[in-house]
XYZ file of C-alpha atoms in Angstrom:
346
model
C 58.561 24.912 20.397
C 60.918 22.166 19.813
C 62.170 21.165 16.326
C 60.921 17.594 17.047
C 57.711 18.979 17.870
C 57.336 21.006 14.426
C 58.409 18.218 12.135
C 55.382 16.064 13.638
C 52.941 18.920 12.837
C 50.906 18.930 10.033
C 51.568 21.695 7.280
C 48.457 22.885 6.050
C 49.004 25.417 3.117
C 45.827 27.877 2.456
C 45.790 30.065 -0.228
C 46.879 33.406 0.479
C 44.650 35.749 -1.281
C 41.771 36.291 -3.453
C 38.114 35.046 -3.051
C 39.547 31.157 -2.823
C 41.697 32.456 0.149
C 38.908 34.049 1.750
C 36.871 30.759 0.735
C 38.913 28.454 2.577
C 39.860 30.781 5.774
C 35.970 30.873 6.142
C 35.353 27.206 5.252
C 37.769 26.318 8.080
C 36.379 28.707 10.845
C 32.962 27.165 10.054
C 34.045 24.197 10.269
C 35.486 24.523 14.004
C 38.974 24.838 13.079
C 39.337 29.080 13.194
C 42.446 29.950 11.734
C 45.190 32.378 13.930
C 46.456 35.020 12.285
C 47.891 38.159 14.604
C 48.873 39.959 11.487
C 47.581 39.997 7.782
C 50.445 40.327 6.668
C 51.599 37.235 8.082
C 52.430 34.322 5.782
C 51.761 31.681 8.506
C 49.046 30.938 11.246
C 48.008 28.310 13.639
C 44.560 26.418 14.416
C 44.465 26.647 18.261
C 41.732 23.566 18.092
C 43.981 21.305 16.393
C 47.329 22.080 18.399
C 49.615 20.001 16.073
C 49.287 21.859 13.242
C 50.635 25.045 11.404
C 49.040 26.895 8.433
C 51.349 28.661 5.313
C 49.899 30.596 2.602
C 50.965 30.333 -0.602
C 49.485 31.570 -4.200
C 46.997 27.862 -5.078
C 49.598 26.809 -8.065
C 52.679 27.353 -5.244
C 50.426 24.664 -2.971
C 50.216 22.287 -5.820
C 53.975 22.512 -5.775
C 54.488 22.682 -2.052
C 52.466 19.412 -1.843
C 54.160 17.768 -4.695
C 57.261 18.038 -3.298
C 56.476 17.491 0.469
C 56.961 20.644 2.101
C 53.377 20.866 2.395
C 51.405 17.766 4.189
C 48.145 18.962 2.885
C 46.394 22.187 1.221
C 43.777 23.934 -0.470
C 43.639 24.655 -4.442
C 41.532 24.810 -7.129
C 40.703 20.836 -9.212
C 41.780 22.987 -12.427
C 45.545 23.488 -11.068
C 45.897 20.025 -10.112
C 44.247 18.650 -13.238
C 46.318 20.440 -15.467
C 50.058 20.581 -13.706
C 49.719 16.946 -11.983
C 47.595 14.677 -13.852
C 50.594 12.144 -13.715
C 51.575 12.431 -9.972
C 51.147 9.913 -7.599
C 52.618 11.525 -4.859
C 49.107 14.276 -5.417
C 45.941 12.528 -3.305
C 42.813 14.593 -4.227
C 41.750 13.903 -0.888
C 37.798 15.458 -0.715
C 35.808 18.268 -2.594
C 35.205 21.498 -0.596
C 32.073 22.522 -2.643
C 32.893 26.262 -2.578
C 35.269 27.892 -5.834
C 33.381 26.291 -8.540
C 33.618 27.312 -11.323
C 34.344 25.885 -15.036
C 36.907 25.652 -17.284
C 35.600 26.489 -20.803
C 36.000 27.657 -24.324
C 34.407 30.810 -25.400
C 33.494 32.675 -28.894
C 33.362 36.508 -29.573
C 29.339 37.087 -29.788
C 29.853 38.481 -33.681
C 30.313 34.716 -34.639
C 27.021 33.504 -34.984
C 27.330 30.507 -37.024
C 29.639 29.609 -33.908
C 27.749 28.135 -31.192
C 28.646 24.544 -30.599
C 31.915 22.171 -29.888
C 30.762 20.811 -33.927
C 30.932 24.224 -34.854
C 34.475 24.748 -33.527
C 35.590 21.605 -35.416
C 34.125 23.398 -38.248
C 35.473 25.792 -38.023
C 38.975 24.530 -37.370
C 38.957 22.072 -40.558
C 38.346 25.691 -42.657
C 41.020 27.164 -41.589
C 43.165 24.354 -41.886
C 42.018 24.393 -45.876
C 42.816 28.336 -45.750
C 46.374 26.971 -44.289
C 45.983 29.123 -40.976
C 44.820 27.412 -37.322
C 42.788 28.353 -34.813
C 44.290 30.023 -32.376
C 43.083 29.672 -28.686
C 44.257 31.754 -25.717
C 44.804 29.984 -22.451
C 46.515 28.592 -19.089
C 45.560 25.351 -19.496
C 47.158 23.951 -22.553
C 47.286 20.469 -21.617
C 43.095 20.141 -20.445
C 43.062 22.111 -23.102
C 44.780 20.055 -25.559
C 43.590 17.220 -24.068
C 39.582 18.018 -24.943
C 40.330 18.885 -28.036
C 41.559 15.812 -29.290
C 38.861 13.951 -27.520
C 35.974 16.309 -29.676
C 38.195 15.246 -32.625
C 39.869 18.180 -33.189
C 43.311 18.583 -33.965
C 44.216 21.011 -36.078
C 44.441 24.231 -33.710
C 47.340 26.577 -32.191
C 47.252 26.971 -28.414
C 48.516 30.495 -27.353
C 49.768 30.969 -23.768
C 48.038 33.700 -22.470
C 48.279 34.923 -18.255
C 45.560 37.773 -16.929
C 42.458 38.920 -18.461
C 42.627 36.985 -21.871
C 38.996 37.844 -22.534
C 40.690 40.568 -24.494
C 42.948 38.458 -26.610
C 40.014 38.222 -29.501
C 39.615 41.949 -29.545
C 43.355 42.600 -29.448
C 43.789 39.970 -32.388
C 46.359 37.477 -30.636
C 43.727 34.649 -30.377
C 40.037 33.755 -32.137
C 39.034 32.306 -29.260
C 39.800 31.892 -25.428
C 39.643 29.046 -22.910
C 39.200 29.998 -19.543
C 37.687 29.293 -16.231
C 33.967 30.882 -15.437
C 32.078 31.482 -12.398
C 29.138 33.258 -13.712
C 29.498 34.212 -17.379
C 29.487 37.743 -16.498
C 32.975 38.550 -17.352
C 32.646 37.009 -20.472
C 29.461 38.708 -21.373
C 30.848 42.149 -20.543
C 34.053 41.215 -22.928
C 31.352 40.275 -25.720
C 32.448 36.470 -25.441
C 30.168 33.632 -25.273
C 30.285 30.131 -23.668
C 30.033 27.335 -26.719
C 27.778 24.083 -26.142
C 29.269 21.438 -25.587
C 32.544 23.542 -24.763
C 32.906 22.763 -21.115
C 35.892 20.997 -20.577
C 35.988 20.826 -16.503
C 34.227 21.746 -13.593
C 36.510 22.956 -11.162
C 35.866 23.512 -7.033
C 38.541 24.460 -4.180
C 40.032 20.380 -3.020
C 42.109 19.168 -0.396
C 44.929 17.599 -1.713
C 47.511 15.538 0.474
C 51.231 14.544 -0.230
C 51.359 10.772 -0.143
C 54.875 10.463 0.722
C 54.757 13.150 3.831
C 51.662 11.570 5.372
C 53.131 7.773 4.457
C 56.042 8.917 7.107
C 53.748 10.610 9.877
C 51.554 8.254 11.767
C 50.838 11.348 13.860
C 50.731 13.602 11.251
C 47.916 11.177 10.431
C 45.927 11.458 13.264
C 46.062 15.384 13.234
C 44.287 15.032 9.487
C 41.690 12.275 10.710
C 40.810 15.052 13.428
C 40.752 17.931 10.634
C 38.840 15.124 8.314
C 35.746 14.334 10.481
C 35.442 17.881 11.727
C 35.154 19.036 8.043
C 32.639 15.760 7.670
C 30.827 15.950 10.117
C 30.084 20.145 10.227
C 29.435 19.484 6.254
C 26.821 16.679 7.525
C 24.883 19.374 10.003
C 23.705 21.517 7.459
C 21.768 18.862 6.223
C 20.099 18.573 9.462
C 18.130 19.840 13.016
C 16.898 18.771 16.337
C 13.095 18.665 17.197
C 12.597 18.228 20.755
C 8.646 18.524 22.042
C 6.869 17.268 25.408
C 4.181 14.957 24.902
C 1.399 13.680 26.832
C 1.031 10.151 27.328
C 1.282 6.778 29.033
C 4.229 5.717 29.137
C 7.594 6.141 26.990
C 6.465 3.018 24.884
C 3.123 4.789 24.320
C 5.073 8.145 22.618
C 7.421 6.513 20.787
C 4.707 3.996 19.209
C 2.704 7.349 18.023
C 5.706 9.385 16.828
C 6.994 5.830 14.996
C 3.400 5.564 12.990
C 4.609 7.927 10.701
C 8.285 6.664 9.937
C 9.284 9.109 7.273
C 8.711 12.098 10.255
C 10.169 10.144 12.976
C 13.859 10.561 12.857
C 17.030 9.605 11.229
C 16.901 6.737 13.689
C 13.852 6.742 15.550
C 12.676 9.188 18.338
C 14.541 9.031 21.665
C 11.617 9.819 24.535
C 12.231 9.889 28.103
C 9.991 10.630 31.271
C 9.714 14.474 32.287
C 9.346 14.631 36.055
C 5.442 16.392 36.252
C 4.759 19.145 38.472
C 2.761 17.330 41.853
C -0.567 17.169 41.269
C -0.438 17.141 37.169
C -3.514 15.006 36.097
C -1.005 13.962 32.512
C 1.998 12.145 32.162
C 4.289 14.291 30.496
C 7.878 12.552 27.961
C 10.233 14.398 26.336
C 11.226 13.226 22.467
C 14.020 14.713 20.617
C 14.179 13.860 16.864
C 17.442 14.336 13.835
C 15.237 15.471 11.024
C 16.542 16.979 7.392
C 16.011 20.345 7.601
C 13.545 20.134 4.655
C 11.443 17.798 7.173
C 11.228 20.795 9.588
C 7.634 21.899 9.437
C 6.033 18.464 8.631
C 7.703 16.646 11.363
C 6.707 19.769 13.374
C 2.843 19.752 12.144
C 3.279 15.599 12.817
C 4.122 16.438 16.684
C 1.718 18.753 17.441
C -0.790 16.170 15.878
C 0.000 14.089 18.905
C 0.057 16.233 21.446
C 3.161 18.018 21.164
C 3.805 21.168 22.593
C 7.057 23.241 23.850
C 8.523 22.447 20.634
C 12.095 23.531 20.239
C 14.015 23.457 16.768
C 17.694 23.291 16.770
C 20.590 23.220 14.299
C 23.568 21.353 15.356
C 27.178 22.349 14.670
C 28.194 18.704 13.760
C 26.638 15.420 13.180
C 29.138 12.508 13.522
C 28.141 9.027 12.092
C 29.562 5.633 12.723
C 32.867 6.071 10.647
C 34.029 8.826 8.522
C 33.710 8.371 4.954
C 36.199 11.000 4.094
C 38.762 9.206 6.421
C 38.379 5.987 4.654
C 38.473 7.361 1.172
C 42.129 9.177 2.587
C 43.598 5.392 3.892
C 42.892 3.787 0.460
C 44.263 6.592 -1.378
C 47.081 7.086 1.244
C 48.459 2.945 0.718
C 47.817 2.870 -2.821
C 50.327 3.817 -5.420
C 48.658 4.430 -8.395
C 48.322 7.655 -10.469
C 46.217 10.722 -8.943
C 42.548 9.542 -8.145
C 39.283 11.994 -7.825
Protein backbone atom coordinates (compact mmCIF):
# COMPACT_ATOMS: atom_id res chain seq x y z
CA UNK A 1 0.00 0.00 0.00
CA UNK A 2 1.24 3.34 -0.84
CA UNK A 3 1.93 6.06 1.78
CA UNK A 4 -0.44 8.37 -0.18
CA UNK A 5 -2.94 5.80 -0.02
CA UNK A 6 -2.74 5.40 3.97
CA UNK A 7 -2.78 9.07 4.80
CA UNK A 8 -6.30 9.27 2.90
CA UNK A 9 -7.64 6.39 5.05
CA UNK A 10 -9.66 6.88 7.82
CA UNK A 11 -8.20 5.90 11.37
CA UNK A 12 -10.76 4.39 13.31
CA UNK A 13 -9.49 3.65 16.93
CA UNK A 14 -11.65 0.80 18.88
CA UNK A 15 -11.04 0.05 22.21
CA UNK A 16 -8.84 -2.72 22.80
CA UNK A 17 -10.20 -4.70 25.59
CA UNK A 18 -12.80 -5.20 28.10
CA UNK A 19 -16.64 -5.51 27.63
CA UNK A 20 -16.63 -1.84 25.69
CA UNK A 21 -14.04 -3.48 23.28
CA UNK A 22 -16.05 -6.41 22.78
CA UNK A 23 -19.13 -3.87 22.59
CA UNK A 24 -17.93 -2.02 19.76
CA UNK A 25 -16.12 -5.01 17.70
CA UNK A 26 -19.72 -6.52 17.82
CA UNK A 27 -21.59 -3.25 17.22
CA UNK A 28 -19.52 -2.88 14.02
CA UNK A 29 -19.89 -6.52 12.63
CA UNK A 30 -23.66 -6.01 13.10
CA UNK A 31 -23.65 -3.23 11.58
CA UNK A 32 -22.04 -4.59 8.17
CA UNK A 33 -18.70 -3.32 8.75
CA UNK A 34 -16.89 -6.84 10.33
CA UNK A 35 -13.73 -5.95 11.67
CA UNK A 36 -10.23 -8.02 10.36
CA UNK A 37 -8.20 -9.15 12.78
CA UNK A 38 -5.68 -12.31 11.79
CA UNK A 39 -4.27 -12.21 15.24
CA UNK A 40 -5.62 -11.12 18.76
CA UNK A 41 -2.86 -9.99 19.59
CA UNK A 42 -2.79 -7.58 16.93
CA UNK A 43 -3.11 -3.88 17.75
CA UNK A 44 -4.53 -3.00 14.28
CA UNK A 45 -7.22 -4.41 11.79
CA UNK A 46 -9.00 -3.53 8.67
CA UNK A 47 -12.86 -3.38 7.57
CA UNK A 48 -12.71 -5.21 4.18
CA UNK A 49 -16.34 -3.43 3.39
CA UNK A 50 -15.08 -0.07 3.77
CA UNK A 51 -11.59 -0.46 1.89
CA UNK A 52 -10.26 3.02 2.91
CA UNK A 53 -10.04 2.52 6.27
CA UNK A 54 -7.75 1.04 9.08
CA UNK A 55 -8.73 0.19 12.70
CA UNK A 56 -6.09 0.75 16.00
CA UNK A 57 -6.89 -0.23 19.40
CA UNK A 58 -6.11 1.68 22.09
CA UNK A 59 -7.22 1.65 26.02
CA UNK A 60 -10.87 4.34 25.58
CA UNK A 61 -8.91 7.33 27.58
CA UNK A 62 -5.72 6.71 24.91
CA UNK A 63 -8.66 7.30 22.00
CA UNK A 64 -9.79 10.43 23.65
CA UNK A 65 -6.19 11.46 23.29
CA UNK A 66 -5.50 9.93 19.92
CA UNK A 67 -8.51 11.94 18.62
CA UNK A 68 -7.61 15.08 20.36
CA UNK A 69 -4.55 15.29 18.86
CA UNK A 70 -5.32 13.92 15.31
CA UNK A 71 -3.71 10.73 15.05
CA UNK A 72 -6.99 9.24 15.27
CA UNK A 73 -9.83 10.47 12.60
CA UNK A 74 -12.53 8.93 14.62
CA UNK A 75 -13.13 6.32 17.63
CA UNK A 76 -15.05 4.68 20.16
CA UNK A 77 -15.09 5.69 24.07
CA UNK A 78 -17.13 5.98 26.81
CA UNK A 79 -19.36 9.95 27.18
CA UNK A 80 -17.73 9.82 30.85
CA UNK A 81 -13.98 10.07 29.41
CA UNK A 82 -14.80 12.72 27.10
CA UNK A 83 -16.95 14.65 29.56
CA UNK A 84 -14.48 14.74 32.08
CA UNK A 85 -10.85 15.12 30.13
CA UNK A 86 -12.35 17.36 27.13
CA UNK A 87 -15.20 19.37 28.14
CA UNK A 88 -13.25 22.44 26.66
CA UNK A 89 -12.08 20.96 23.27
CA UNK A 90 -13.25 21.96 20.15
CA UNK A 91 -11.21 19.93 18.15
CA UNK A 92 -13.58 16.68 20.16
CA UNK A 93 -17.06 16.24 17.88
CA UNK A 94 -19.32 13.85 19.89
CA UNK A 95 -20.42 12.69 16.70
CA UNK A 96 -23.59 10.00 17.60
CA UNK A 97 -24.56 7.75 20.67
CA UNK A 98 -23.94 3.98 20.23
CA UNK A 99 -26.60 2.94 22.84
CA UNK A 100 -24.54 0.01 24.21
CA UNK A 101 -21.89 0.77 27.56
CA UNK A 102 -24.32 2.64 29.58
CA UNK A 103 -23.86 3.01 32.49
CA UNK A 104 -23.82 6.01 35.21
CA UNK A 105 -21.59 7.99 36.87
CA UNK A 106 -22.67 8.32 40.55
CA UNK A 107 -22.03 8.94 44.17
CA UNK A 108 -22.49 6.19 46.60
CA UNK A 109 -22.84 5.77 50.63
CA UNK A 110 -21.67 2.76 52.81
CA UNK A 111 -25.26 1.04 53.68
CA UNK A 112 -24.45 1.65 57.72
CA UNK A 113 -25.36 5.39 57.02
CA UNK A 114 -28.88 5.48 57.20
CA UNK A 115 -29.70 8.97 57.80
CA UNK A 116 -27.72 9.19 54.36
CA UNK A 117 -29.89 8.69 51.50
CA UNK A 118 -30.26 11.77 49.41
CA UNK A 119 -27.98 14.56 47.45
CA UNK A 120 -29.69 17.02 50.69
CA UNK A 121 -28.40 14.58 52.89
CA UNK A 122 -24.84 14.74 51.51
CA UNK A 123 -24.95 18.56 51.83
CA UNK A 124 -25.82 17.74 55.29
CA UNK A 125 -23.72 16.06 55.91
CA UNK A 126 -20.85 18.01 54.42
CA UNK A 127 -21.84 21.42 56.32
CA UNK A 128 -21.25 19.03 59.76
CA UNK A 129 -18.19 18.21 59.10
CA UNK A 130 -17.16 21.42 57.99
CA UNK A 131 -18.39 22.68 61.75
CA UNK A 132 -16.27 19.55 63.15
CA UNK A 133 -13.35 21.27 60.88
CA UNK A 134 -12.84 17.93 58.79
CA UNK A 135 -14.37 17.47 54.91
CA UNK A 136 -15.85 14.96 53.23
CA UNK A 137 -13.77 13.02 51.53
CA UNK A 138 -14.87 11.38 48.17
CA UNK A 139 -12.93 8.76 46.19
CA UNK A 140 -12.90 9.08 42.45
CA UNK A 141 -11.64 9.41 38.65
CA UNK A 142 -13.66 12.02 37.81
CA UNK A 143 -12.77 15.00 39.84
CA UNK A 144 -13.81 17.60 37.57
CA UNK A 145 -17.81 16.01 36.83
CA UNK A 146 -17.27 15.44 40.04
CA UNK A 147 -16.46 18.78 41.25
CA UNK A 148 -18.49 20.16 38.88
CA UNK A 149 -22.01 18.54 40.44
CA UNK A 150 -21.14 19.34 43.51
CA UNK A 151 -21.10 22.87 43.27
CA UNK A 152 -24.20 22.82 41.21
CA UNK A 153 -26.18 20.77 44.44
CA UNK A 154 -24.58 23.64 46.44
CA UNK A 155 -22.02 21.94 47.96
CA UNK A 156 -18.69 23.05 48.45
CA UNK A 157 -17.09 22.18 51.25
CA UNK A 158 -15.67 18.53 50.38
CA UNK A 159 -12.09 16.86 49.64
CA UNK A 160 -11.88 14.93 46.38
CA UNK A 161 -9.44 11.91 46.70
CA UNK A 162 -7.96 10.43 43.50
CA UNK A 163 -8.59 7.00 43.62
CA UNK A 164 -7.77 4.28 40.26
CA UNK A 165 -9.28 0.42 40.51
CA UNK A 166 -11.86 -0.93 42.71
CA UNK A 167 -12.51 2.19 45.00
CA UNK A 168 -15.64 0.54 46.35
CA UNK A 169 -13.20 -0.39 49.04
CA UNK A 170 -11.89 3.03 49.86
CA UNK A 171 -14.84 3.47 52.71
CA UNK A 172 -13.93 0.20 54.31
CA UNK A 173 -10.20 0.84 54.07
CA UNK A 174 -10.82 4.44 55.63
CA UNK A 175 -9.19 6.66 52.75
CA UNK A 176 -12.62 8.08 51.65
CA UNK A 177 -16.46 8.36 53.29
CA UNK A 178 -17.79 8.06 50.20
CA UNK A 179 -17.05 7.06 46.47
CA UNK A 180 -18.08 8.37 43.05
CA UNK A 181 -18.03 6.01 40.43
CA UNK A 182 -19.56 4.72 37.30
CA UNK A 183 -22.47 1.82 37.63
CA UNK A 184 -23.91 -0.58 35.33
CA UNK A 185 -26.11 -2.50 37.56
CA UNK A 186 -25.59 -1.66 41.24
CA UNK A 187 -24.35 -5.02 41.87
CA UNK A 188 -20.84 -4.20 42.59
CA UNK A 189 -21.80 -1.70 44.83
CA UNK A 190 -24.24 -3.81 46.69
CA UNK A 191 -21.72 -6.61 47.18
CA UNK A 192 -19.14 -3.77 48.61
CA UNK A 193 -22.11 -2.70 51.06
CA UNK A 194 -22.38 0.77 49.15
CA UNK A 195 -25.49 2.35 48.09
CA UNK A 196 -26.52 4.69 45.20
CA UNK A 197 -27.84 8.25 46.87
CA UNK A 198 -31.05 10.02 45.27
CA UNK A 199 -30.54 12.52 43.54
CA UNK A 200 -26.71 11.47 43.28
CA UNK A 201 -26.49 10.72 39.62
CA UNK A 202 -24.27 12.98 38.08
CA UNK A 203 -24.08 11.45 34.31
CA UNK A 204 -25.29 8.88 32.23
CA UNK A 205 -22.64 7.59 30.27
CA UNK A 206 -22.88 5.18 26.81
CA UNK A 207 -19.93 4.07 24.31
CA UNK A 208 -19.89 7.53 21.45
CA UNK A 209 -18.25 8.14 18.35
CA UNK A 210 -16.20 10.95 18.60
CA UNK A 211 -14.40 12.63 15.49
CA UNK A 212 -11.28 14.99 15.32
CA UNK A 213 -12.46 18.19 13.70
CA UNK A 214 -9.23 19.24 12.41
CA UNK A 215 -8.29 15.63 10.69
CA UNK A 216 -11.67 15.31 8.99
CA UNK A 217 -11.64 19.39 8.12
CA UNK A 218 -8.41 18.27 5.86
CA UNK A 219 -9.86 14.93 4.28
CA UNK A 220 -12.66 15.41 1.85
CA UNK A 221 -12.18 11.68 1.28
CA UNK A 222 -11.61 10.83 4.58
CA UNK A 223 -15.12 12.30 4.65
CA UNK A 224 -16.77 10.22 2.41
CA UNK A 225 -15.29 6.95 4.01
CA UNK A 226 -17.23 8.23 7.46
CA UNK A 227 -20.57 9.20 5.52
CA UNK A 228 -20.33 5.42 4.27
CA UNK A 229 -19.50 4.13 7.98
CA UNK A 230 -22.36 6.85 9.16
CA UNK A 231 -25.44 5.60 7.21
CA UNK A 232 -24.46 1.97 7.55
CA UNK A 233 -24.48 2.44 11.39
CA UNK A 234 -27.98 4.54 10.68
CA UNK A 235 -29.52 2.76 8.73
CA UNK A 236 -28.77 -1.08 10.41
CA UNK A 237 -29.76 0.93 13.82
CA UNK A 238 -33.13 1.91 11.82
CA UNK A 239 -33.92 -2.04 10.87
CA UNK A 240 -34.39 -3.18 14.18
CA UNK A 241 -37.17 -1.05 14.44
CA UNK A 242 -38.70 -2.71 11.56
CA UNK A 243 -39.97 -5.92 9.07
CA UNK A 244 -41.36 -6.80 5.75
CA UNK A 245 -44.93 -8.32 5.35
CA UNK A 246 -45.40 -9.60 2.00
CA UNK A 247 -48.95 -11.69 1.38
CA UNK A 248 -50.92 -12.62 -1.99
CA UNK A 249 -54.25 -11.33 -2.17
CA UNK A 250 -57.22 -11.97 -4.14
CA UNK A 251 -58.76 -9.31 -5.98
CA UNK A 252 -59.62 -7.08 -8.92
CA UNK A 253 -57.22 -5.26 -9.77
CA UNK A 254 -54.00 -3.62 -8.01
CA UNK A 255 -56.22 -0.46 -7.24
CA UNK A 256 -58.77 -2.82 -5.65
CA UNK A 257 -55.85 -4.32 -2.96
CA UNK A 258 -54.29 -1.40 -2.21
CA UNK A 259 -57.76 0.50 -1.50
CA UNK A 260 -58.54 -2.50 1.15
CA UNK A 261 -55.07 -2.74 2.73
CA UNK A 262 -55.16 1.46 2.81
CA UNK A 263 -58.70 1.34 4.92
CA UNK A 264 -56.85 0.69 7.82
CA UNK A 265 -53.86 3.29 7.60
CA UNK A 266 -52.19 2.66 10.90
CA UNK A 267 -51.58 -1.30 9.47
CA UNK A 268 -50.78 -0.31 6.05
CA UNK A 269 -47.18 0.60 5.92
CA UNK A 270 -44.60 3.14 6.66
CA UNK A 271 -45.61 4.50 3.28
CA UNK A 272 -48.39 2.71 1.93
CA UNK A 273 -48.54 -0.91 0.52
CA UNK A 274 -46.71 -1.55 -2.77
CA UNK A 275 -49.06 -4.38 -4.74
CA UNK A 276 -48.32 -5.73 -8.01
CA UNK A 277 -50.03 -8.42 -10.34
CA UNK A 278 -48.93 -12.19 -9.68
CA UNK A 279 -49.07 -14.02 -12.99
CA UNK A 280 -52.12 -16.87 -12.03
CA UNK A 281 -51.72 -20.36 -12.86
CA UNK A 282 -54.08 -20.89 -16.44
CA UNK A 283 -57.28 -21.60 -15.61
CA UNK A 284 -57.34 -19.82 -11.92
CA UNK A 285 -61.00 -18.58 -11.47
CA UNK A 286 -59.15 -15.37 -8.92
CA UNK A 287 -56.97 -12.70 -9.66
CA UNK A 288 -54.15 -13.07 -7.53
CA UNK A 289 -51.49 -9.36 -6.33
CA UNK A 290 -48.71 -9.47 -4.36
CA UNK A 291 -48.34 -6.53 -1.44
CA UNK A 292 -45.28 -6.10 0.54
CA UNK A 293 -45.58 -3.76 3.58
CA UNK A 294 -42.48 -1.82 6.17
CA UNK A 295 -44.27 -2.34 9.42
CA UNK A 296 -42.67 -1.67 13.19
CA UNK A 297 -42.00 -4.78 14.42
CA UNK A 298 -44.51 -4.18 17.28
CA UNK A 299 -47.18 -3.95 14.27
CA UNK A 300 -46.25 -7.56 13.32
CA UNK A 301 -49.25 -9.62 14.30
CA UNK A 302 -51.97 -6.90 13.81
CA UNK A 303 -50.92 -5.95 10.41
CA UNK A 304 -50.69 -9.76 9.96
CA UNK A 305 -54.38 -10.50 11.50
CA UNK A 306 -55.37 -7.13 9.15
CA UNK A 307 -54.13 -9.17 5.89
CA UNK A 308 -55.56 -12.24 6.41
CA UNK A 309 -58.86 -10.23 7.05
CA UNK A 310 -58.72 -9.47 3.37
CA UNK A 311 -57.82 -12.33 1.93
CA UNK A 312 -54.31 -12.70 2.57
CA UNK A 313 -52.56 -15.75 2.48
CA UNK A 314 -48.75 -16.96 1.82
CA UNK A 315 -47.78 -14.47 4.26
CA UNK A 316 -44.07 -14.04 4.67
CA UNK A 317 -42.43 -11.90 7.58
CA UNK A 318 -39.04 -10.55 7.11
CA UNK A 319 -36.45 -8.51 9.00
CA UNK A 320 -34.25 -6.39 6.96
CA UNK A 321 -30.55 -5.76 7.59
CA UNK A 322 -30.89 -1.96 6.83
CA UNK A 323 -33.50 0.56 6.20
CA UNK A 324 -32.15 3.70 4.43
CA UNK A 325 -34.34 6.92 4.43
CA UNK A 326 -34.15 10.00 2.33
CA UNK A 327 -30.98 11.58 4.03
CA UNK A 328 -29.03 10.52 6.94
CA UNK A 329 -29.63 12.29 10.03
CA UNK A 330 -26.43 11.24 11.61
CA UNK A 331 -24.54 12.63 8.49
CA UNK A 332 -26.08 15.97 8.83
CA UNK A 333 -25.66 16.29 12.54
CA UNK A 334 -21.55 15.36 11.59
CA UNK A 335 -21.42 18.51 8.71
CA UNK A 336 -22.78 21.07 11.25
CA UNK A 337 -20.60 19.91 13.91
CA UNK A 338 -17.68 19.32 11.42
CA UNK A 339 -17.83 23.50 10.07
CA UNK A 340 -18.61 24.83 13.32
CA UNK A 341 -16.03 25.94 15.79
CA UNK A 342 -17.51 26.12 18.92
CA UNK A 343 -16.80 24.14 22.14
CA UNK A 344 -17.65 20.21 22.23
CA UNK A 345 -21.47 19.67 21.43
CA UNK A 346 -23.67 16.39 22.49
Amino acid sequence: MSSARTTENLIIALPSKGQLGDAADTFFGRAGLQIYKPNRRQYSATIPSLPRSEVVYQRPRDILSKVEEGRADIGVTGLDIVLEHSEDSTDVMVIDRLGFGKCELLLAAPDSWIDVTSIADVADLSLRYQERGIQLRIATKYSNLVKSFLYRQGISHFLLVRAEGAMEAAPRMGYADMIADLSETGTTLRENHLRPVGGGTIIASEAVLIGSRRALRRSPAKVETLRELLELIEAHRRARQYVSLRANIAGESVSDVQQRILANQALSGSKGPGVVAVASPPGSRQNWFETNLLVRSDLIHKTMQHLRALGGTDIIVTAPNYVFDAKSETYDRFESLLHSGGRLEL
